[in-house]
Amino acid sequence: MYAWPASEVPALPGKGRDLQIHDTATGGLITLSPGPVARIYVCGITPYDATHMGHAATYNAFDLVQRVWLDTKRQVHYVQNVTDVDDPLLERAVRDGHDWTELAQRETALFREDMTALRMLPPEHYIGAVEAIPGIIPLVERLRDAGAAYELEGDIYFSVESDRHFGSVSRLDAETMRLLCAERGGDPDRPGKKNPLDPMLWMAARPGEPSWDGGSLGPGRPGWHIECVAIALDHLGMGFDVQGGGSDLAFPHHEMGASHAQVLTGEYPMAKAYVHAGMVALDGEKMSKSKGNLVFVSRLRGDGVDPAAIRLTLLAHHYHSDWEWTDEVLQEAVERLGRWRSAVSRPDGPPAEALVEEIRAALAADLDAPAALAAVDRWAELQEREGGTDEGAPGVVSRAVDALLGVAL
């Protein structure tokens, strides 16, 4: 599977700072100090309703992570998946009378268009669950043969008790885990399971649903968590720098995936940091496909909204916080974009070197994009009020905003 084209990231003078970021597994801030190549895995979409603002906010957060790393003169090895076969996708295809593969391809194509418009840096490897199946099957077989998985009516389940570190990602109690498991695709009440939390690794073929030859596993298709594990281990290996996604993925998805990988390899942890973006609400409720209360990037673009304004709306909220989408926050971003473009359109302006360092410092401090925007606002206000004599300043600001915030002025 191919990703989307990369926008050029301008090179800035000097060097950025190492990133301090909130780690769900420790519950606090940690400083990331990758080697020359920083490694990040971000969980991708299930392509049946792309791209809503919850998606956009998540991928914006991890785009900022990449930009901070690039500014430190590191390379970035970024991997993202597409869950292009899963129950929600199949259910939507049946509901709407579409072929599930065509639905997945159409929504994935739309997602690529939206990511390109928003200037999100593409992953080096963009992998669909279907194309990963040949690599998933042997992992499930290994877990089964090691006694870390068991069969139940043809399905293969992972035993969470096989990983002594289980629970260390989300740090939730058993009852909360069980409730979230039921809400987020698990089946804790299925009779015969050794532990209600045990997740499915391989689903035996069901009538009318797609399936693949699973070798010794029998015909079927993979469970959700093992897909990302197979892709991450194949392209990044253990101990990569950041596992990212929305906060609703901390449990069960990232918890289960970490346990799968740790049992498979005997190493701990799977990722050095588990980083989660907050949820976006609309009309007082979390924006979600199940509720249907979605604001789509493509519809806003179709209505003539500048993608740079959409991105500024996302940047105006701290990535780790929950927030609400309104027409007012979008209008504020439209007005901000206009002020910034006006400010950098002049031939000279106030010195900009200190502003670049302010943006760097804000982003290094747990991706504090709102503080970075406020710094640019102050420079633009000074430009409007007093002007300046530094011929290169507007160009420096324009390049810094592009390189560090992904906004083209």
Tab-separated table of C-alpha atoms in Angstrom:
chain	number	residue	atom	x	y	z
A	1	MET	CA	0.000	0.000	0.000
A	2	TYR	CA	1.299	3.485	-0.822
A	3	ALA	CA	1.048	6.579	1.362
A	4	TRP	CA	0.705	10.183	0.158
A	5	PRO	CA	3.231	12.701	-1.203
A	6	ALA	CA	5.447	14.517	1.264
A	7	SER	CA	5.483	18.289	1.460
A	8	GLU	CA	8.947	19.816	1.674
A	9	VAL	CA	10.105	20.649	5.200
A	10	PRO	CA	12.250	23.804	5.144
A	11	ALA	CA	15.613	23.594	6.903
A	12	LEU	CA	16.009	26.100	9.731
A	13	PRO	CA	19.215	27.597	11.106
A	14	GLY	CA	20.406	26.086	14.355
A	15	LYS	CA	19.031	22.914	15.887
A	16	GLY	CA	15.880	21.943	17.723
A	17	ARG	CA	15.542	20.509	21.225
A	18	ASP	CA	14.854	17.006	22.448
A	19	LEU	CA	11.172	16.343	22.991
A	20	GLN	CA	9.617	15.999	26.430
A	21	ILE	CA	6.258	14.255	26.126
A	22	HIS	CA	3.491	12.705	28.213
A	23	ASP	CA	3.848	8.930	28.488
A	24	THR	CA	0.672	7.037	29.365
A	25	ALA	CA	2.646	4.102	30.771
A	26	THR	CA	4.359	6.219	33.433
A	27	GLY	CA	1.639	8.821	33.799
A	28	GLY	CA	4.110	11.675	33.461
A	29	LEU	CA	6.512	13.513	31.206
A	30	ILE	CA	9.582	11.786	29.826
A	31	THR	CA	12.360	13.119	27.608
A	32	LEU	CA	12.812	11.228	24.361
A	33	SER	CA	16.394	10.926	23.166
A	34	PRO	CA	16.321	8.738	20.056
A	35	GLY	CA	19.409	7.756	18.141
A	36	PRO	CA	20.172	9.132	14.689
A	37	VAL	CA	16.955	7.512	13.424
A	38	ALA	CA	13.833	8.069	15.528
A	39	ARG	CA	11.222	5.307	15.262
A	40	ILE	CA	7.474	5.865	15.568
A	41	TYR	CA	4.395	3.738	14.967
A	42	VAL	CA	0.982	5.405	14.768
A	43	CYS	CA	-2.194	3.370	14.484
A	44	GLY	CA	-4.106	4.194	11.327
A	45	ILE	CA	-7.739	4.359	10.320
A	46	THR	CA	-10.355	1.696	9.810
A	47	PRO	CA	-11.425	3.030	6.422
A	48	TYR	CA	-15.174	3.440	6.432
A	49	ASP	CA	-15.594	7.088	7.548
A	50	ALA	CA	-12.501	9.171	6.746
A	51	THR	CA	-11.259	11.724	7.696
A	52	HIS	CA	-13.092	13.256	10.640
A	53	MET	CA	-11.621	15.808	13.037
A	54	GLY	CA	-10.780	13.169	15.633
A	55	HIS	CA	-8.566	11.491	13.035
A	56	ALA	CA	-7.062	14.809	11.965
A	57	ALA	CA	-6.247	15.856	15.538
A	58	THR	CA	-4.465	12.568	16.221
A	59	TYR	CA	-2.345	12.629	13.076
A	60	ASN	CA	-1.564	16.300	13.602
A	61	ALA	CA	-0.104	15.465	17.023
A	62	PHE	CA	2.255	12.848	15.638
A	63	ASP	CA	3.128	15.016	12.675
A	64	LEU	CA	4.424	17.523	15.223
A	65	VAL	CA	6.506	14.788	16.854
A	66	GLN	CA	8.138	14.111	13.507
A	67	ARG	CA	8.775	17.795	12.854
A	68	VAL	CA	10.443	18.240	16.244
A	69	TRP	CA	12.705	15.256	15.524
A	70	LEU	CA	13.546	16.483	12.038
A	71	ASP	CA	14.497	19.851	13.515
A	72	THR	CA	17.015	18.039	15.750
A	73	LYS	CA	18.614	16.796	12.495
A	74	ARG	CA	17.462	13.224	13.032
A	75	GLN	CA	15.919	10.978	10.441
A	76	VAL	CA	12.441	9.657	11.201
A	77	HIS	CA	11.280	6.115	10.492
A	78	TYR	CA	7.491	6.418	10.636
A	79	VAL	CA	5.139	3.459	10.193
A	80	GLN	CA	1.340	3.582	10.010
A	81	ASN	CA	-1.195	0.846	9.327
A	82	VAL	CA	-4.637	0.716	7.754
A	83	THR	CA	-7.135	-1.695	9.316
A	84	ASP	CA	-8.624	-2.587	5.952
A	85	VAL	CA	-10.515	-5.634	7.198
A	86	ASP	CA	-12.413	-5.518	10.485
A	87	ASP	CA	-15.943	-5.952	11.837
A	88	PRO	CA	-16.932	-2.244	11.661
A	89	LEU	CA	-15.803	-2.011	8.037
A	90	LEU	CA	-17.687	-5.177	7.075
A	91	GLU	CA	-20.803	-4.020	8.921
A	92	ARG	CA	-20.761	-0.632	7.177
A	93	ALA	CA	-20.317	-2.307	3.778
A	94	VAL	CA	-23.335	-4.556	4.399
A	95	ARG	CA	-25.417	-1.649	5.682
A	96	ASP	CA	-24.716	0.489	2.628
A	97	GLY	CA	-24.708	-2.322	0.092
A	98	HIS	CA	-21.056	-1.864	-0.902
A	99	ASP	CA	-18.267	-4.321	-1.541
A	100	TRP	CA	-16.047	-4.095	1.543
A	101	THR	CA	-12.821	-3.909	-0.453
A	102	GLU	CA	-14.137	-1.061	-2.597
A	103	LEU	CA	-15.315	0.800	0.516
A	104	ALA	CA	-11.894	0.416	2.127
A	105	GLN	CA	-10.065	1.556	-0.999
A	106	ARG	CA	-12.328	4.583	-1.484
A	107	GLU	CA	-12.049	5.788	2.100
A	108	THR	CA	-8.299	5.184	2.204
A	109	ALA	CA	-7.905	7.254	-0.972
A	110	LEU	CA	-9.922	10.064	0.609
A	111	PHE	CA	-7.769	9.853	3.726
A	112	ARG	CA	-4.645	10.265	1.588
A	113	GLU	CA	-6.134	13.349	-0.059
A	114	ASP	CA	-6.950	14.885	3.318
A	115	MET	CA	-3.495	14.155	4.737
A	116	THR	CA	-1.903	15.736	1.670
A	117	ALA	CA	-4.085	18.840	1.980
A	118	LEU	CA	-3.260	19.178	5.688
A	119	ARG	CA	0.477	18.777	4.963
A	120	MET	CA	0.841	15.755	7.249
A	121	LEU	CA	4.182	14.068	6.676
A	122	PRO	CA	3.596	10.587	5.247
A	123	PRO	CA	4.821	7.343	6.821
A	124	GLU	CA	7.803	5.601	5.321
A	125	HIS	CA	5.779	2.396	5.441
A	126	TYR	CA	1.982	2.472	5.047
A	127	ILE	CA	0.742	-1.077	5.533
A	128	GLY	CA	-2.727	-2.562	5.237
A	129	ALA	CA	-3.844	-5.352	7.548
A	130	VAL	CA	-4.694	-7.533	4.559
A	131	GLU	CA	-1.197	-7.299	3.082
A	132	ALA	CA	0.269	-8.046	6.532
A	133	ILE	CA	-1.601	-11.363	6.940
A	134	PRO	CA	1.289	-13.554	5.696
A	135	GLY	CA	3.434	-12.108	8.499
A	136	ILE	CA	0.682	-12.345	11.118
A	137	ILE	CA	-0.008	-16.070	10.792
A	138	PRO	CA	3.425	-17.261	11.999
A	139	LEU	CA	3.248	-14.914	15.003
A	140	VAL	CA	-0.070	-16.426	16.086
A	141	GLU	CA	1.366	-19.906	15.586
A	142	ARG	CA	4.371	-19.010	17.747
A	143	LEU	CA	2.160	-17.701	20.537
A	144	ARG	CA	0.009	-20.807	20.381
A	145	ASP	CA	2.984	-23.182	20.337
A	146	ALA	CA	4.537	-21.340	23.307
A	147	GLY	CA	1.380	-21.843	25.372
A	148	ALA	CA	0.521	-18.132	25.320
A	149	ALA	CA	-2.576	-18.708	23.163
A	150	TYR	CA	-5.390	-21.231	23.072
A	151	GLU	CA	-8.215	-22.371	20.822
A	152	LEU	CA	-11.882	-21.798	21.529
A	153	GLU	CA	-14.370	-23.150	18.984
A	154	GLY	CA	-11.873	-22.616	16.184
A	155	ASP	CA	-10.858	-19.099	17.259
A	156	ILE	CA	-7.418	-18.469	18.748
A	157	TYR	CA	-7.152	-16.275	21.860
A	158	PHE	CA	-4.127	-14.706	23.516
A	159	SER	CA	-3.755	-15.349	27.238
A	160	VAL	CA	-3.078	-12.026	28.946
A	161	GLU	CA	-1.685	-13.894	31.932
A	162	SER	CA	1.246	-15.021	29.793
A	163	ASP	CA	2.688	-11.492	29.978
A	164	ARG	CA	3.831	-10.443	33.448
A	165	HIS	CA	3.823	-6.819	32.279
A	166	PHE	CA	0.172	-6.861	31.202
A	167	GLY	CA	-1.541	-3.701	32.414
A	168	SER	CA	1.594	-1.552	32.432
A	169	VAL	CA	0.561	0.576	29.432
A	170	SER	CA	-2.891	1.765	30.501
A	171	ARG	CA	-2.450	1.238	34.271
A	172	LEU	CA	-6.163	0.450	34.669
A	173	ASP	CA	-7.845	-1.796	37.190
A	174	ALA	CA	-9.409	-5.077	36.081
A	175	GLU	CA	-13.013	-3.875	36.230
A	176	THR	CA	-12.300	-0.788	34.118
A	177	MET	CA	-10.452	-2.967	31.647
A	178	ARG	CA	-13.411	-5.301	31.382
A	179	LEU	CA	-15.835	-2.437	30.754
A	180	LEU	CA	-13.610	-0.880	28.093
A	181	CYS	CA	-12.982	-4.251	26.517
A	182	ALA	CA	-16.726	-4.692	25.995
A	183	GLU	CA	-17.068	-1.167	24.591
A	184	ARG	CA	-14.081	-1.362	22.247
A	185	GLY	CA	-14.393	-4.531	20.248
A	186	GLY	CA	-13.653	-7.227	22.822
A	187	ASP	CA	-15.833	-10.090	23.999
A	188	PRO	CA	-15.270	-10.411	27.777
A	189	ASP	CA	-18.519	-12.316	28.310
A	190	ARG	CA	-17.827	-15.140	25.864
A	191	PRO	CA	-18.067	-18.485	27.684
A	192	GLY	CA	-14.984	-20.664	27.663
A	193	LYS	CA	-12.342	-17.936	27.758
A	194	LYS	CA	-9.603	-18.405	30.334
A	195	ASN	CA	-9.711	-14.716	31.226
A	196	PRO	CA	-12.505	-12.329	30.177
A	197	LEU	CA	-9.867	-9.881	28.886
A	198	ASP	CA	-8.150	-12.363	26.559
A	199	PRO	CA	-8.210	-10.869	23.034
A	200	MET	CA	-8.691	-12.768	19.802
A	201	LEU	CA	-5.618	-13.422	17.690
A	202	TRP	CA	-7.267	-15.344	14.846
A	203	MET	CA	-10.963	-15.471	14.020
A	204	ALA	CA	-12.078	-18.673	12.337
A	205	ALA	CA	-13.897	-18.154	9.045
A	206	ARG	CA	-17.530	-17.029	9.377
A	207	PRO	CA	-20.161	-17.550	6.657
A	208	GLY	CA	-20.369	-14.585	4.309
A	209	GLU	CA	-17.215	-12.920	5.668
A	210	PRO	CA	-13.753	-12.732	4.068
A	211	SER	CA	-11.170	-15.240	5.203
A	212	TRP	CA	-7.640	-16.331	4.327
A	213	ASP	CA	-5.724	-19.575	4.497
A	214	GLY	CA	-4.206	-19.555	7.961
A	215	GLY	CA	-2.123	-22.686	7.587
A	216	SER	CA	-2.263	-24.622	10.864
A	217	LEU	CA	-4.670	-22.002	12.240
A	218	GLY	CA	-7.313	-22.886	9.662
A	219	PRO	CA	-9.139	-20.411	7.410
A	220	GLY	CA	-9.965	-17.083	9.016
A	221	ARG	CA	-8.666	-13.564	9.566
A	222	PRO	CA	-6.514	-11.850	12.186
A	223	GLY	CA	-7.630	-10.074	15.313
A	224	TRP	CA	-7.142	-6.342	15.617
A	225	HIS	CA	-4.146	-6.086	17.953
A	226	ILE	CA	-1.862	-8.658	16.354
A	227	GLU	CA	-2.045	-6.779	13.042
A	228	CYS	CA	-0.224	-3.741	14.404
A	229	VAL	CA	2.242	-5.923	16.283
A	230	ALA	CA	3.246	-7.790	13.128
A	231	ILE	CA	3.692	-4.552	11.180
A	232	ALA	CA	5.599	-2.772	13.967
A	233	LEU	CA	7.964	-5.674	14.647
A	234	ASP	CA	8.618	-6.153	10.945
A	235	HIS	CA	9.463	-2.522	10.217
A	236	LEU	CA	10.655	-1.098	13.550
A	237	GLY	CA	11.592	-3.945	15.876
A	238	MET	CA	11.207	-3.821	19.651
A	239	GLY	CA	11.946	-0.808	21.799
A	240	PHE	CA	10.972	1.806	19.228
A	241	ASP	CA	10.593	5.359	20.438
A	242	VAL	CA	6.867	6.174	20.274
A	243	GLN	CA	3.665	4.165	19.972
A	244	GLY	CA	0.972	6.680	19.138
A	245	GLY	CA	-2.760	6.989	18.648
A	246	GLY	CA	-5.909	8.438	20.143
A	247	SER	CA	-6.510	8.076	23.879
A	248	ASP	CA	-9.199	5.465	23.191
A	249	LEU	CA	-6.441	3.134	21.945
A	250	ALA	CA	-4.509	2.968	25.230
A	251	PHE	CA	-6.815	0.119	26.222
A	252	PRO	CA	-7.324	-2.408	24.848
A	253	HIS	CA	-5.368	-1.888	21.642
A	254	HIS	CA	-1.988	-0.676	22.846
A	255	GLU	CA	-2.117	-2.712	26.027
A	256	MET	CA	-2.822	-5.931	24.154
A	257	GLY	CA	-0.360	-5.185	21.377
A	258	ALA	CA	2.434	-4.564	23.867
A	259	SER	CA	1.730	-7.893	25.566
A	260	HIS	CA	1.693	-9.765	22.262
A	261	ALA	CA	5.070	-8.301	21.295
A	262	GLN	CA	6.655	-8.778	24.705
A	263	VAL	CA	5.700	-12.447	24.874
A	264	LEU	CA	6.822	-13.035	21.287
A	265	THR	CA	10.247	-11.472	21.777
A	266	GLY	CA	10.922	-11.836	25.492
A	267	GLU	CA	11.836	-8.138	25.522
A	268	TYR	CA	10.268	-5.212	27.406
A	269	PRO	CA	8.950	-2.672	26.641
A	270	MET	CA	7.583	-2.715	23.112
A	271	ALA	CA	7.832	1.096	22.939
A	272	LYS	CA	9.754	3.608	25.008
A	273	ALA	CA	6.749	5.938	25.183
A	274	TYR	CA	3.012	5.459	24.712
A	275	VAL	CA	1.618	8.776	23.574
A	276	HIS	CA	-2.086	9.453	23.205
A	277	ALA	CA	-3.997	12.342	21.689
A	278	GLY	CA	-7.189	13.640	23.276
A	279	MET	CA	-10.677	13.231	21.890
A	280	VAL	CA	-12.557	15.825	19.850
A	281	ALA	CA	-16.207	16.452	20.701
A	282	LEU	CA	-19.115	17.940	18.773
A	283	ASP	CA	-22.242	19.244	20.495
A	284	GLY	CA	-21.052	17.955	23.848
A	285	GLU	CA	-20.283	14.374	22.792
A	286	LYS	CA	-17.092	12.672	21.649
A	287	MET	CA	-16.902	12.737	17.863
A	288	SER	CA	-17.256	9.105	16.762
A	289	LYS	CA	-18.398	6.981	13.863
A	290	SER	CA	-20.892	5.100	16.011
A	291	LYS	CA	-22.659	8.336	17.026
A	292	GLY	CA	-22.425	9.823	13.538
A	293	ASN	CA	-21.547	13.275	14.930
A	294	LEU	CA	-18.629	13.817	12.596
A	295	VAL	CA	-17.023	16.846	10.986
A	296	PHE	CA	-15.097	15.740	7.912
A	297	VAL	CA	-11.956	17.343	6.539
A	298	SER	CA	-13.088	16.640	2.965
A	299	ARG	CA	-16.432	18.397	3.482
A	300	LEU	CA	-14.764	21.463	4.943
A	301	ARG	CA	-12.369	21.514	2.004
A	302	GLY	CA	-15.309	21.112	-0.353
A	303	ASP	CA	-16.941	24.126	1.290
A	304	GLY	CA	-13.852	26.179	0.494
A	305	VAL	CA	-12.165	26.154	3.913
A	306	ASP	CA	-8.404	26.572	3.569
A	307	PRO	CA	-6.672	23.396	4.855
A	308	ALA	CA	-4.167	25.656	6.624
A	309	ALA	CA	-7.047	27.052	8.699
A	310	ILE	CA	-8.185	23.530	9.567
A	311	ARG	CA	-4.667	22.737	10.712
A	312	LEU	CA	-4.484	25.927	12.786
A	313	THR	CA	-7.748	24.919	14.463
A	314	LEU	CA	-6.130	21.643	15.508
A	315	LEU	CA	-2.951	23.379	16.653
A	316	ALA	CA	-4.918	25.783	18.866
A	317	HIS	CA	-5.646	22.884	21.244
A	318	HIS	CA	-3.076	20.915	23.200
A	319	TYR	CA	-2.797	17.440	21.681
A	320	HIS	CA	-3.256	15.639	25.011
A	321	SER	CA	-6.468	17.480	25.926
A	322	ASP	CA	-10.048	16.740	24.962
A	323	TRP	CA	-11.736	19.646	23.204
A	324	GLU	CA	-14.843	20.576	21.252
A	325	TRP	CA	-15.106	21.501	17.581
A	326	THR	CA	-17.258	24.573	16.919
A	327	ASP	CA	-17.757	27.006	14.080
A	328	GLU	CA	-16.208	29.648	16.339
A	329	VAL	CA	-12.875	27.852	16.774
A	330	LEU	CA	-12.641	27.398	13.015
A	331	GLN	CA	-13.405	31.086	12.421
A	332	GLU	CA	-10.695	32.063	14.911
A	333	ALA	CA	-8.234	29.968	12.916
A	334	VAL	CA	-9.329	31.554	9.636
A	335	GLU	CA	-8.723	35.011	11.114
A	336	ARG	CA	-5.354	33.963	12.582
A	337	LEU	CA	-4.240	32.614	9.211
A	338	GLY	CA	-5.162	35.914	7.581
A	339	ARG	CA	-3.164	37.922	10.139
A	340	TRP	CA	-0.109	35.694	9.764
A	341	ARG	CA	-0.159	35.803	5.976
A	342	SER	CA	-0.507	39.549	6.025
A	343	ALA	CA	2.438	39.833	8.422
A	344	VAL	CA	4.830	37.705	6.352
A	345	SER	CA	3.804	39.334	3.073
A	346	ARG	CA	5.752	42.514	3.866
A	347	PRO	CA	9.342	42.962	2.667
A	348	ASP	CA	10.772	43.322	6.183
A	349	GLY	CA	9.744	42.988	9.807
A	350	PRO	CA	10.858	42.612	13.439
A	351	PRO	CA	13.757	40.202	14.055
A	352	ALA	CA	12.593	36.594	14.020
A	353	GLU	CA	15.436	34.545	15.518
A	354	ALA	CA	13.966	34.682	19.028
A	355	LEU	CA	10.565	33.638	17.667
A	356	VAL	CA	12.037	30.500	16.102
A	357	GLU	CA	13.497	29.535	19.474
A	358	GLU	CA	10.171	30.227	21.194
A	359	ILE	CA	8.394	27.865	18.810
A	360	ARG	CA	11.070	25.232	19.326
A	361	ALA	CA	10.848	25.537	23.101
A	362	ALA	CA	7.051	25.330	23.096
A	363	LEU	CA	6.950	22.201	20.951
A	364	ALA	CA	9.735	20.514	22.902
A	365	ALA	CA	7.650	21.018	26.047
A	366	ASP	CA	5.074	18.276	25.393
A	367	LEU	CA	4.062	19.659	21.990
A	368	ASP	CA	2.622	22.880	23.389
A	369	ALA	CA	1.283	24.073	20.033
A	370	PRO	CA	-1.020	26.709	21.587
A	371	ALA	CA	2.046	28.390	23.113
A	372	ALA	CA	3.781	28.260	19.726
A	373	LEU	CA	0.775	29.913	18.075
A	374	ALA	CA	0.739	32.606	20.736
A	375	ALA	CA	4.397	33.371	20.019
A	376	VAL	CA	3.698	33.806	16.305
A	377	ASP	CA	0.663	35.950	17.165
A	378	ARG	CA	2.914	38.312	19.162
A	379	TRP	CA	5.360	38.643	16.267
A	380	ALA	CA	2.498	39.304	13.819
A	381	GLU	CA	0.998	41.922	16.150
A	382	LEU	CA	4.371	43.664	16.458
A	383	GLN	CA	4.707	43.584	12.687
A	384	GLU	CA	1.258	45.133	12.313
A	385	ARG	CA	1.836	47.776	14.989
A	386	GLU	CA	5.442	48.799	14.446
A	387	GLY	CA	6.834	47.017	11.414
A	388	GLY	CA	10.574	46.383	11.318
A	389	THR	CA	13.775	46.717	9.371
A	390	ASP	CA	14.952	43.103	9.136
A	391	GLU	CA	14.590	42.146	5.471
A	392	GLY	CA	14.855	38.416	6.097
A	393	ALA	CA	12.484	38.215	9.066
A	394	PRO	CA	9.190	37.508	7.241
A	395	GLY	CA	10.853	34.705	5.281
A	396	VAL	CA	12.322	33.205	8.466
A	397	VAL	CA	8.894	33.240	10.122
A	398	SER	CA	7.226	31.712	7.100
A	399	ARG	CA	9.793	28.894	6.930
A	400	ALA	CA	9.633	28.249	10.682
A	401	VAL	CA	5.837	28.042	10.709
A	402	ASP	CA	5.986	25.640	7.762
A	403	ALA	CA	8.815	23.467	9.128
A	404	LEU	CA	7.670	23.241	12.755
A	405	LEU	CA	3.883	23.661	12.571
A	406	GLY	CA	3.150	22.379	9.074
A	407	VAL	CA	1.294	25.543	8.041
A	408	ALA	CA	2.111	27.072	4.675
A	409	LEU	CA	1.903	30.852	4.666
